[in-house]
Coordinates of C-alpha atoms in Angstrom, one line a residue:
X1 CA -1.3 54.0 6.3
X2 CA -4.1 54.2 7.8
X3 CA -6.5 55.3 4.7
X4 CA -4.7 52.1 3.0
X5 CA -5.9 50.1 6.3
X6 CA -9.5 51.2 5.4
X7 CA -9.4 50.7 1.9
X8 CA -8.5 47.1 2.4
X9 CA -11.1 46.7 5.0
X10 CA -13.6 48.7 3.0
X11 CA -13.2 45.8 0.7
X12 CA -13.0 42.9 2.8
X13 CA -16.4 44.4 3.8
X14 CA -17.8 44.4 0.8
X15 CA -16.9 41.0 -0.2
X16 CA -18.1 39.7 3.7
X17 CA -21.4 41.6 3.0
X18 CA -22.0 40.3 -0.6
X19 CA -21.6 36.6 0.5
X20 CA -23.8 36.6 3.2
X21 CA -26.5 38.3 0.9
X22 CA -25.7 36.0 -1.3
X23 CA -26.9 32.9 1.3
X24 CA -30.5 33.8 1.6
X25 CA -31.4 30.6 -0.7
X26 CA -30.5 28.8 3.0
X27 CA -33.6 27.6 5.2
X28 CA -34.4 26.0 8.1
X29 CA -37.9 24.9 10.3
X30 CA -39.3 27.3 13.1
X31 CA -42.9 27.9 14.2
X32 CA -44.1 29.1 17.7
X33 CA -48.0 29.7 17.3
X34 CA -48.3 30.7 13.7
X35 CA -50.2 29.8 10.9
X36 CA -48.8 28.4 7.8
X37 CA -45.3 27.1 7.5
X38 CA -42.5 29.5 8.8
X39 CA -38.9 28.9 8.4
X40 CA -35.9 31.2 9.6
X41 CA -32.3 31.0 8.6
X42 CA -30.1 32.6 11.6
X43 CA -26.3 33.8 9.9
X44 CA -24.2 34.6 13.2
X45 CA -21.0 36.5 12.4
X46 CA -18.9 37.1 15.3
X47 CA -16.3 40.0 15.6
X48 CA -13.8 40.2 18.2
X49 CA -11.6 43.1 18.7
X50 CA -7.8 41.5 20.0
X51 CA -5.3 43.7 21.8
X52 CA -2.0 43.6 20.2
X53 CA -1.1 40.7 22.0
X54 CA -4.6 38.6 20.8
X55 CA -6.2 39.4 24.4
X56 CA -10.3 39.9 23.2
X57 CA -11.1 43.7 24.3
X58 CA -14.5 43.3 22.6
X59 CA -16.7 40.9 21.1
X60 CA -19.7 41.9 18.6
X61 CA -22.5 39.4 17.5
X62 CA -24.3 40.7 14.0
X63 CA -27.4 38.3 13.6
X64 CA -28.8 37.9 10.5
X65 CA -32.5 36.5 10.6
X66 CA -33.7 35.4 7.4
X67 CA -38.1 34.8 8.1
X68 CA -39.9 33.3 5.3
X69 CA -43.9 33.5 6.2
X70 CA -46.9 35.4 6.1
X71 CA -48.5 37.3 9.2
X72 CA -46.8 39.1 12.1
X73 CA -44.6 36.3 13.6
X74 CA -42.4 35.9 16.6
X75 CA -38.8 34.4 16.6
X76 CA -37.4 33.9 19.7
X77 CA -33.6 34.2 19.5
X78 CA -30.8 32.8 21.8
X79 CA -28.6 35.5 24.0
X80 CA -27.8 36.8 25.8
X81 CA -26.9 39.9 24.3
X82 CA -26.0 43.2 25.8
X83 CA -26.2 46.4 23.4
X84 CA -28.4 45.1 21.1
X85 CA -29.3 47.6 18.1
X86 CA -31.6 47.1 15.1
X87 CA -29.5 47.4 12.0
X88 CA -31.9 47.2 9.5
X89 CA -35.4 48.8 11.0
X90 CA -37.6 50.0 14.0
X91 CA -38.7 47.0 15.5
X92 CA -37.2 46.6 18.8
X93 CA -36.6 43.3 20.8
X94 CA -37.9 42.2 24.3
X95 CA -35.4 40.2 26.3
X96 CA -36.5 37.4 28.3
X97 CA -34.1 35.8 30.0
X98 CA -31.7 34.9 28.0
X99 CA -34.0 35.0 25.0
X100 CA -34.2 37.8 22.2
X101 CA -37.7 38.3 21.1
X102 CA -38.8 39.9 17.9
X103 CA -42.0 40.6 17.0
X104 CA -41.8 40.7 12.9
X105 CA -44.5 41.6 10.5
X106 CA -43.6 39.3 7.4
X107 CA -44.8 39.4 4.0
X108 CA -43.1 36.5 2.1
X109 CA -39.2 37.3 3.2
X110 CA -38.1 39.9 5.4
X111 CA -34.6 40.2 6.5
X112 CA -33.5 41.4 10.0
X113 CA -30.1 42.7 11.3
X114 CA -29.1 43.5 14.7
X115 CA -26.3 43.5 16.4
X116 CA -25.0 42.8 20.3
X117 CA -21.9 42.5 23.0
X118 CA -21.0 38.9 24.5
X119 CA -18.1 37.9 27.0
X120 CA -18.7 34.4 25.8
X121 CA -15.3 32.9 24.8
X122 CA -14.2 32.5 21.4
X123 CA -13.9 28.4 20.4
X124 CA -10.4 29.5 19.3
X125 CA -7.9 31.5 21.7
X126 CA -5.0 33.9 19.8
X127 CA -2.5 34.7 21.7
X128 CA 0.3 37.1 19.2
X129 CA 4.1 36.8 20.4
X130 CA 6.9 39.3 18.9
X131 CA 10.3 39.5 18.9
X132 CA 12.5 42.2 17.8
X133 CA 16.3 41.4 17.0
X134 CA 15.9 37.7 18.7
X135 CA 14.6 39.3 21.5
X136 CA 11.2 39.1 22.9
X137 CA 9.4 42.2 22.9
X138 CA 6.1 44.0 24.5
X139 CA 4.2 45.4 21.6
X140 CA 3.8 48.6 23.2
X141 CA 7.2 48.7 22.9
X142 CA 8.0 47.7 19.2
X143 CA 6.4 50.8 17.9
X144 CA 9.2 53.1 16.3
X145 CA 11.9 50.7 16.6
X146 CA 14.3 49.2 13.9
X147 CA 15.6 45.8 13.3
X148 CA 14.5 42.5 12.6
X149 CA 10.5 41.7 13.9
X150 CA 9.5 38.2 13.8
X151 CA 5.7 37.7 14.5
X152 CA 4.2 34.2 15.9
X153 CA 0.3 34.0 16.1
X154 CA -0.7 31.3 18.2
X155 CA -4.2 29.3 17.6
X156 CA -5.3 27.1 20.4
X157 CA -9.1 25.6 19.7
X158 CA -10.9 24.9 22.4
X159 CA -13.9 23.3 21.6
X160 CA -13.3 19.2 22.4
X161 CA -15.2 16.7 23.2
X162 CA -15.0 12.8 23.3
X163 CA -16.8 11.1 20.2
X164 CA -17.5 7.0 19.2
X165 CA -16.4 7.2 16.0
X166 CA -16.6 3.8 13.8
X167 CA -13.0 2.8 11.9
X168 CA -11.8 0.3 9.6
X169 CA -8.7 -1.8 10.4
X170 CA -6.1 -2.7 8.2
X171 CA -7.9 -6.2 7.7
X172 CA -11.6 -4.6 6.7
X173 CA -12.8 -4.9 10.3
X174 CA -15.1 -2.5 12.3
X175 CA -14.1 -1.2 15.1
X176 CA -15.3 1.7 17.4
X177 CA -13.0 4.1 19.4
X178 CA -13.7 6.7 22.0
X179 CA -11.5 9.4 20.8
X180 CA -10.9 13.2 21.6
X181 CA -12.3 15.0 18.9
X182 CA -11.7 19.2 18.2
X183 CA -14.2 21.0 16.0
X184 CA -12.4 21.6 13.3
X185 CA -11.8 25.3 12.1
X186 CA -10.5 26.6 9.0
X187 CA -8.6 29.1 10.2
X188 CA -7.5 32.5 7.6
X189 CA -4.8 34.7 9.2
X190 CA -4.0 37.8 7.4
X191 CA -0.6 40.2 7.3
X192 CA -0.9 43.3 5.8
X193 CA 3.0 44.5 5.2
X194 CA 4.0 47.7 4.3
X195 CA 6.6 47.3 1.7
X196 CA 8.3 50.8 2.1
X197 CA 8.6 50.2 5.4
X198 CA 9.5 46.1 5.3
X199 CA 11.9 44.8 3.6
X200 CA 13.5 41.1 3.7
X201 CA 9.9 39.6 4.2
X202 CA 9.9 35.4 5.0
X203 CA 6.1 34.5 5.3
X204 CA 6.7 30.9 5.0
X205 CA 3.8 29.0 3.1
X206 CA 1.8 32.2 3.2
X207 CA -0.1 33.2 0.0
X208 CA 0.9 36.8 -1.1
X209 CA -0.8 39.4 -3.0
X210 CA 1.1 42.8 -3.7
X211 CA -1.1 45.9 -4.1
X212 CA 0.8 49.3 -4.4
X213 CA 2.6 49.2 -1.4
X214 CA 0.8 46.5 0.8
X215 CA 2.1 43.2 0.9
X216 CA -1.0 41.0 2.0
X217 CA -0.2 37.7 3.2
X218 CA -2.8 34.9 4.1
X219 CA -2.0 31.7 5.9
X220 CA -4.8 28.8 5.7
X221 CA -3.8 26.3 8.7
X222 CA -6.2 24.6 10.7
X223 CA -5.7 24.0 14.7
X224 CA -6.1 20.7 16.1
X225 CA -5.7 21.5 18.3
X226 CA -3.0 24.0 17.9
X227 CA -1.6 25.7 15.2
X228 CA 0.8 28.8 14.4
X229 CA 1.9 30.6 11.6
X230 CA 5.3 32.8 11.6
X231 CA 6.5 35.8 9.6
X232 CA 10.3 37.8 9.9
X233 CA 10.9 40.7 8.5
X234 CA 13.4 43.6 9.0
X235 CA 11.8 47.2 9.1
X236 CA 12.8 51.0 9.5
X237 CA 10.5 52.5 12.2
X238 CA 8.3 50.1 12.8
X239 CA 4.5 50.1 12.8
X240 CA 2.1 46.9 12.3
X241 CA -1.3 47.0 10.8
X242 CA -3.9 44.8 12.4
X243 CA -3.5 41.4 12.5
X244 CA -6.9 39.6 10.9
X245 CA -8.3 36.1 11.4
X246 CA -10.8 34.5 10.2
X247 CA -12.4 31.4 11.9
X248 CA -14.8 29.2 9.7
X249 CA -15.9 25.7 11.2
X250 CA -15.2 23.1 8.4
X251 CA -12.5 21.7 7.3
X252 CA -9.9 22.4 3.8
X253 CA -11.1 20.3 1.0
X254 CA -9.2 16.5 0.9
X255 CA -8.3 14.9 -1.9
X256 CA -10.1 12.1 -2.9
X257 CA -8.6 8.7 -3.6
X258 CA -7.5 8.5 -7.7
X259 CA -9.6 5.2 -7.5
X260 CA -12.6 3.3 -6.6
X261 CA -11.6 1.9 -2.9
X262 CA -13.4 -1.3 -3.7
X263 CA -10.8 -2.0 -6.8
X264 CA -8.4 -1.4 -4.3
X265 CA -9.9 -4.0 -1.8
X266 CA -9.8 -6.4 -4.6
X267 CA -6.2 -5.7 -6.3
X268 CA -5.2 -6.2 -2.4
X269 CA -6.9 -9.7 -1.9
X270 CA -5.0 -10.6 -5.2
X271 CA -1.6 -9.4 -3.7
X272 CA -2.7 -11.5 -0.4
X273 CA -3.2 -14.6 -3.2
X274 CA -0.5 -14.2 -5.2
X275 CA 2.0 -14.0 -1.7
X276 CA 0.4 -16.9 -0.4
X277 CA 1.0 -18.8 -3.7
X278 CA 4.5 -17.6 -3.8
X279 CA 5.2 -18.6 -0.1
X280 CA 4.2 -22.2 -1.3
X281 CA 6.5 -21.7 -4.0
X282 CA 9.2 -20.9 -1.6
X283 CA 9.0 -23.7 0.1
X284 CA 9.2 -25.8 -2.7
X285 CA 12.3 -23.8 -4.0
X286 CA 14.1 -23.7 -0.6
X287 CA 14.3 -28.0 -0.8
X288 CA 15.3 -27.7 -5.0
X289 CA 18.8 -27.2 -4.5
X290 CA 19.8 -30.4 -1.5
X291 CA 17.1 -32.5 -3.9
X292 CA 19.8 -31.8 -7.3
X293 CA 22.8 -32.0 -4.9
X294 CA 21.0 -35.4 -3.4
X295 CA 20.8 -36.4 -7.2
X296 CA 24.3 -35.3 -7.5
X297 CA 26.2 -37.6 -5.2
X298 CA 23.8 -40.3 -6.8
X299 CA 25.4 -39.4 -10.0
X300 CA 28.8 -39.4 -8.4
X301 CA 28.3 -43.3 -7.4
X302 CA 26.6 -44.5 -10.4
X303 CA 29.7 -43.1 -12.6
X304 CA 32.1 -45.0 -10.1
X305 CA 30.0 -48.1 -10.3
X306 CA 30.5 -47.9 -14.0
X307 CA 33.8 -47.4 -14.1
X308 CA 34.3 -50.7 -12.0
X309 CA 32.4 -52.1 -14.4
X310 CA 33.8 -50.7 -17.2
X311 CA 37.0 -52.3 -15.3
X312 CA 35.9 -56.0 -14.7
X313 CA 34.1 -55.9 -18.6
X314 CA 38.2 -55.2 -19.6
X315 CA 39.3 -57.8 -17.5
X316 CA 36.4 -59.8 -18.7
X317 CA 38.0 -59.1 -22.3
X318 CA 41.1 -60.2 -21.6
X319 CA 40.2 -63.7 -20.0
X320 CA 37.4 -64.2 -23.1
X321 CA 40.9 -63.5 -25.5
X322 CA 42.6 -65.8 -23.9
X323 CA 40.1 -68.7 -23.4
X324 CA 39.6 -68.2 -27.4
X325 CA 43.0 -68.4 -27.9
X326 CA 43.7 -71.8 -25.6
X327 CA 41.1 -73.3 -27.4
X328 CA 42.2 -73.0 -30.6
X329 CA 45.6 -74.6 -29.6
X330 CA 43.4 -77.5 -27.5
X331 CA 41.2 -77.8 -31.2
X332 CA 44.2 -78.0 -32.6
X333 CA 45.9 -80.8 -30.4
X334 CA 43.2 -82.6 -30.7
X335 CA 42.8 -82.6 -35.0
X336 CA 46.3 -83.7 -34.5
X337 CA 45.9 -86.4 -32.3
X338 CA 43.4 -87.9 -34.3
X339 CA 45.3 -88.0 -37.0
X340 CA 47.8 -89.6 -35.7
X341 CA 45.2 -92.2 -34.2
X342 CA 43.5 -92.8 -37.0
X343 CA 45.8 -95.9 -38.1
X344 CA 45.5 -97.9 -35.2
X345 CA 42.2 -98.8 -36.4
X346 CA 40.4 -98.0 -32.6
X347 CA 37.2 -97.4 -33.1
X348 CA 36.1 -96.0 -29.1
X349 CA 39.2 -93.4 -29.6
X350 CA 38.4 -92.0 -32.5
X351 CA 34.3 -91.2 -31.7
X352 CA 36.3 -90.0 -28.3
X353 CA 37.8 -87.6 -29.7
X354 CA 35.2 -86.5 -32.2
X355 CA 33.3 -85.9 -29.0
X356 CA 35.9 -83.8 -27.9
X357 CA 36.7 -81.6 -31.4
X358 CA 33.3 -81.2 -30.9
X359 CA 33.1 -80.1 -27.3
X360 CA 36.0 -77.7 -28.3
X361 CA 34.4 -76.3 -31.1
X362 CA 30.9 -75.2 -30.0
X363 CA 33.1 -73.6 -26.8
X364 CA 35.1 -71.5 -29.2
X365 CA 31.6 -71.0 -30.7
X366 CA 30.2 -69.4 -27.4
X367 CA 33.3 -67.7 -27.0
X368 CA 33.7 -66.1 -30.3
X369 CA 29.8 -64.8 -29.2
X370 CA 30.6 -63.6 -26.5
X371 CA 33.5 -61.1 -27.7
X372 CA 32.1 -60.5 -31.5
X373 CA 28.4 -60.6 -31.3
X374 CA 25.5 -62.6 -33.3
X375 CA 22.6 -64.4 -33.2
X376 CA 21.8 -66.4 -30.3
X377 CA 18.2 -68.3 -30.2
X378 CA 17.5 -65.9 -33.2
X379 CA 17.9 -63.1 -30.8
X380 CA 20.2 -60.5 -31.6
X381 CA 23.5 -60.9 -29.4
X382 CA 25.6 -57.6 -28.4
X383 CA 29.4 -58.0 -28.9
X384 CA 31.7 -57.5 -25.3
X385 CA 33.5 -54.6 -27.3
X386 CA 29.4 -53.1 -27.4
X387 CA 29.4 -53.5 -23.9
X388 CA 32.3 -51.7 -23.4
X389 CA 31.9 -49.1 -25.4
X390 CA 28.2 -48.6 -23.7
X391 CA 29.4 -48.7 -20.2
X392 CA 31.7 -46.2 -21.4
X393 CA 29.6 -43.6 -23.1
X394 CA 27.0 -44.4 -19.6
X395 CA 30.0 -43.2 -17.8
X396 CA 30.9 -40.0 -19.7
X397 CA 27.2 -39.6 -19.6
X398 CA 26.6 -39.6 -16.3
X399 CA 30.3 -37.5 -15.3
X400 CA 28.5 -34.8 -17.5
X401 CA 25.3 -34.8 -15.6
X402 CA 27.1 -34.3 -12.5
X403 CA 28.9 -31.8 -13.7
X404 CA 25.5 -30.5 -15.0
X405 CA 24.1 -31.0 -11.5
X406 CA 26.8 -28.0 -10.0
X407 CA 25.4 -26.0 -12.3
X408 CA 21.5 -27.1 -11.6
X409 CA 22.4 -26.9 -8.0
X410 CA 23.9 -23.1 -8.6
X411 CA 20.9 -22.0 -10.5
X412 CA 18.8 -23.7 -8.1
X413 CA 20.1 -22.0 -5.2
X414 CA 19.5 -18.4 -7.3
X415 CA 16.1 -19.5 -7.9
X416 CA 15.5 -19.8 -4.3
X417 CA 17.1 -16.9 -3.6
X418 CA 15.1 -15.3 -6.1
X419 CA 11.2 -16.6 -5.2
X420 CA 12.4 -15.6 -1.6
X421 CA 12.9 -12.3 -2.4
X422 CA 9.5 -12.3 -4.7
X423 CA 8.0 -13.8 -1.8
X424 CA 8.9 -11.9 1.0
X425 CA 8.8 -8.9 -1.6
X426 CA 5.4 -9.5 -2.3
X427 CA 3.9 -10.4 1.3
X428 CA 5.3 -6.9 2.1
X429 CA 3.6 -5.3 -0.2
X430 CA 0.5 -6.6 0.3
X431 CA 0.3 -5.7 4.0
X432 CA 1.6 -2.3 3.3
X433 CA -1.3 -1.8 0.5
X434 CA -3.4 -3.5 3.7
X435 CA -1.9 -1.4 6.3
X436 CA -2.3 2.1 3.6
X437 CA -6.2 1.0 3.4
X438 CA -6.6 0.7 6.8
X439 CA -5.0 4.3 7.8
X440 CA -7.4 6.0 4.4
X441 CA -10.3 4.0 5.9
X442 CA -9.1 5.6 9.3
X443 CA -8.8 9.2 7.7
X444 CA -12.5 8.7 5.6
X445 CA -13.8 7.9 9.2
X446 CA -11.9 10.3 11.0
X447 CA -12.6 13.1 8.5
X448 CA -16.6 12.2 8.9
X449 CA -16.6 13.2 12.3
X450 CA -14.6 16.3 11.7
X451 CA -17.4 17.2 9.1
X452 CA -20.0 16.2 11.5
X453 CA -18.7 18.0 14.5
X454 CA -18.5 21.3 12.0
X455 CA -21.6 21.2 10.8
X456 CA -23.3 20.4 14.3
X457 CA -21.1 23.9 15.2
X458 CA -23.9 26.4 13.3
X459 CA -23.8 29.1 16.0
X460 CA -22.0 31.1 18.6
X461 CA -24.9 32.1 21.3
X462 CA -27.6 30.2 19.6
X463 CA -30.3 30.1 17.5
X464 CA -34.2 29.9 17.0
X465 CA -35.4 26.5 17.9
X466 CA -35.6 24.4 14.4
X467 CA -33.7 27.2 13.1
X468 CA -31.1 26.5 10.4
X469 CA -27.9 28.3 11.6
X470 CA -23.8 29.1 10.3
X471 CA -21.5 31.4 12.4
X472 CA -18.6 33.2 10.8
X473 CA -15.9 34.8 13.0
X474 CA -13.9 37.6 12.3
X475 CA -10.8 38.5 14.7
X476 CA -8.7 41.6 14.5
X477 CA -5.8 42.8 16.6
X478 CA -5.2 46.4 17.7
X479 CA -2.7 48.3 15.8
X480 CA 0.5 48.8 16.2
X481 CA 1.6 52.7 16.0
X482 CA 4.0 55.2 16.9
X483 CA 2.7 57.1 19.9
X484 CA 2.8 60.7 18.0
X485 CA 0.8 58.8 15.1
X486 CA -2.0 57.3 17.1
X487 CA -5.7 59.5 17.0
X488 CA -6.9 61.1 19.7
X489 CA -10.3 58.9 19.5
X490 CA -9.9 56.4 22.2
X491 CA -8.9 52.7 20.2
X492 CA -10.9 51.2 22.6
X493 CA -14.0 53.1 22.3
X494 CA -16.7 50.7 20.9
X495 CA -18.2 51.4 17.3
X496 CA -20.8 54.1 16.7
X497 CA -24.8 52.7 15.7
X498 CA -27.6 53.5 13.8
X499 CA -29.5 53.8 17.7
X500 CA -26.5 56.7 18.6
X501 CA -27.3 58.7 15.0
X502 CA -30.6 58.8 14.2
X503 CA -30.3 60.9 11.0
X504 CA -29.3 56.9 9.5
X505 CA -32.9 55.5 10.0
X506 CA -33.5 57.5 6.9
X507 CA -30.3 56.2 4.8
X508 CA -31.1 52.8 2.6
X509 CA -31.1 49.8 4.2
X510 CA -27.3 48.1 2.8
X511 CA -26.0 51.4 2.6
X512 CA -26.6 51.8 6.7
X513 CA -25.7 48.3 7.0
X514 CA -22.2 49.2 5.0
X515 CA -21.7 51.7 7.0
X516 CA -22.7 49.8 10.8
X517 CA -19.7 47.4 9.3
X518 CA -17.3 50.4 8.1
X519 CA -17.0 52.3 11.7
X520 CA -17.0 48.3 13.2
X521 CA -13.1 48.4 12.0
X522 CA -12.0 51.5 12.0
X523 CA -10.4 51.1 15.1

């Protein structure tokens, strides 16, 4: 196990050493008293050895100090520092204060690594709980047991501080907030499981790689301001391998929005326009169905006024039938009676009656008019049977538009029911699209002061004034091992340097770097 433990870390070495070669293109200002411009890039990364429980036994600064200039030039570094050893040459520091002085003879670029103790407290404590058959457990005491082991590691950041930081409110306002802001860490925590020895392995959203017989498992979670990652797993004999996590200030890469925020600002006012349009609509819709039901009951009357009418136009018939027909007999009674008269040779009676026959006959005239129709005045003159008939059809007429009015009213009152819904359907919508630009403005604002906080966090102890600085930190727990298994070489003891074998000053320079970071884990 343990030559698989320092395979893996060989390479996590290697891959740590090749990035941070590969960020010498980084630069930042710094001059004290030289000629010429100067610039120095200070790469911090910070190693903390954890007991098994994530107590910090040990904490190691490796400073990389990347000098562009010409001459012999001073950089005055942040500490303090205790044990500090030149990793890559001879020059040798003078401590003032809390200040690391080096004296550097620079041709272009030169590169210097050194390395140094610290108590300073991690930004992020670790604190490793373990439970063995549902019951919590030293883990001293886990070593050699059997059963089922459940691991919590506990992340609690604490670097906060209060921060303005400007929002946008659900309307498109401004506003700014004091808030309590963490800086944010991306946090890696590694499991290396030994699948001989593990078996029934629930790592929850952790990443897994197999490699021979090492499950590794990687969990990406950020605390803010806490956070804690959980694995189970039933083993035979039970040892652990160190526990590794890796602490970079930043935040995980957020999606953006699929489209332009300012279409979104505009398709919302159209929601806004289109609710308020259909709210008037509403209204109107709301008063539709009493307004047919209102035309309704007029209906209702106008068909019983016609039918009275219909009514007194019969009984109008039936007098006109009559008043014909007694005038025909009068007409007759009176042809008669002048013919009877006309011998008695009385002129006065006879124009009397003429007047009369004549009086009779334009009545039965009118009358005849009134129930058949003409010409009267050289007017058309509608027949009483035509008014019947068209008081009649304006009564079936108007029974069907009543009965046409239920069904208006009916339609009407799903209509409004309907542009309600749309409505209220659409006004809800639009302040949910409000209220989801409002929390995406908050999260755009709230995610700009997470970036600024971790990018103002570019170092542990500090760096050269002007200096441009990042700080990496690597965390790994002591070993868990059956007592019979563990070396004799105290676990504690703190790795070896180039200062305590000399016979490495003449090795190449990454080669006794490789090997300053190689005895730095084997722990």
């Amino acid at each position: 196990m343990k030559k698989v433990l320092r395979s893996a870390w060989t390479r996590g070495v290697s891959i740590l050493l090749a990035t941070s070669l590969g960020m010498l293109s980084g630069s930042g200002v710094f001059a004290e008293g030289q000629e010429g411009q100067t610039t120095v890039t200070d790469h911090e990364t910070v190693y903390a050895l954890l007991d098994a429980a994530g107590g910090v036994q040990k904490t190691i600064v490796v400073d990389w100090l990347h000098v562009k200039g010409h001459g012999r030039i001073t950089v005055r570094d942040a500490g303090p520092l205790e044990n500090i050893t030149n990793l890559s040459g001879r020059e040798m520091p003078t401590v003032q204060g809390d200040a690391i002085v080096w004296t550097l003879d620079v041709d272009g670029e030169h590169d210097l690594f050194y390395s140094g103790e610290t108590s300073k407290a991690l930004p992020v404590e670790v604190a490793i709980v373990y439970t063995l058959n549902g019951q919590p457990v030293e883990a001293k005491e886990l070593a050699g047991k059997d059963g089922r082991v459940k691991i919590e590691v506990h992340l609690q950041n604490k670097l906060k501080q209060a921060r303005s930081n400007p929002s946008v409110d659900e309307k498109g306002g401004t506003r700014t907030a004091e808030k309590e802001r963490y800086t944010p860490f991306l946090a890696l925590v590694n499991v290396n499981i030994p699948v001989d020895r593990f078996r029934d392995v629930q790592a929850g959203e952790a990443m897994t790689v197999v490699t021979g017989k090492t499950m590794s498992a990687t969990w990406m979670v950020v605390p803010d301001p806490e956070a804690t990652v959980t694995v189970e797993m039933t083993g035979n004999n039970i040892e652990l391998d160190p526990i590794t996590i890796t602490l970079i200030p930043g935040i995980p890469p957020m999606p953006t929005m699929p489209v332009d925020p300012a279409q979104m600002e505009k398709l919302a006012e159209g929601i806004e326009d289109l609710a308020s349009a259909l709210a008037e609509l509403d209204r109107g819709a709301a008063q539709l169905p009493a307004g047919i039901r209102q035309m309704k009951s007029g209906l209702t009357e106008l068909a019983e006024g016609l039918k009275q009418l219909e009514q007194v136009s019969d009984a109008h018939a039936a007098v006109l039938g009559q008043l014909l027909s007694s005038h025909e007999q009068l007409i007759a009674l009176a042809q008669g009676l002048k013919a009877k008269t006309a011998s008695l040779e009385n002129p006065e009676l006879q124009a009397s009656l003429d007047a009369l026959l004549q009086g009779l006959q334009g009545e039965k005239e009118a009358l005849t008019l009134l129930k058949q129709g003409g010409t009267w005045q050289g007017r058309p003159f509608p027949s009483l049977k035509a008014l019947q008939d068209g008081l009649r059809a304006s009564r079936e007429g108007v029974t069907q538009l009543t009965g046409a009015a239920d069904q208006a009213a009916s339609g009407a009152d799903q209509l409004a029911a309907a542009v309600h819904t749309l409505s209220a359907e659409t006004a809800t919508m639009g302040r949910e699209l409000r209220a989801g630009l409002g929390q995406w403005n908050e999260a755009q604002a709230r995610m700009e002061a997470l970036k600024s906080l971790a990018a103002a966090y570019d170092t542990f102890i500090g760096k050269p004034v002007g200096a441009k600085g990042d700080v990496r930190f690597i965390l790994k727990s002591e070993a868990i091992q059956h007592p019979k298994e563990k070396p004799a070489q105290d676990a504690q003891a703190p790795p070896s340097t180039p200062a305590a074998q000399p016979q490495e000053k003449q090795r190449p320079f990454l080669e006794r770097i490789w090997a300053f970071f190689s005895r730095l884990f084997q722990r």
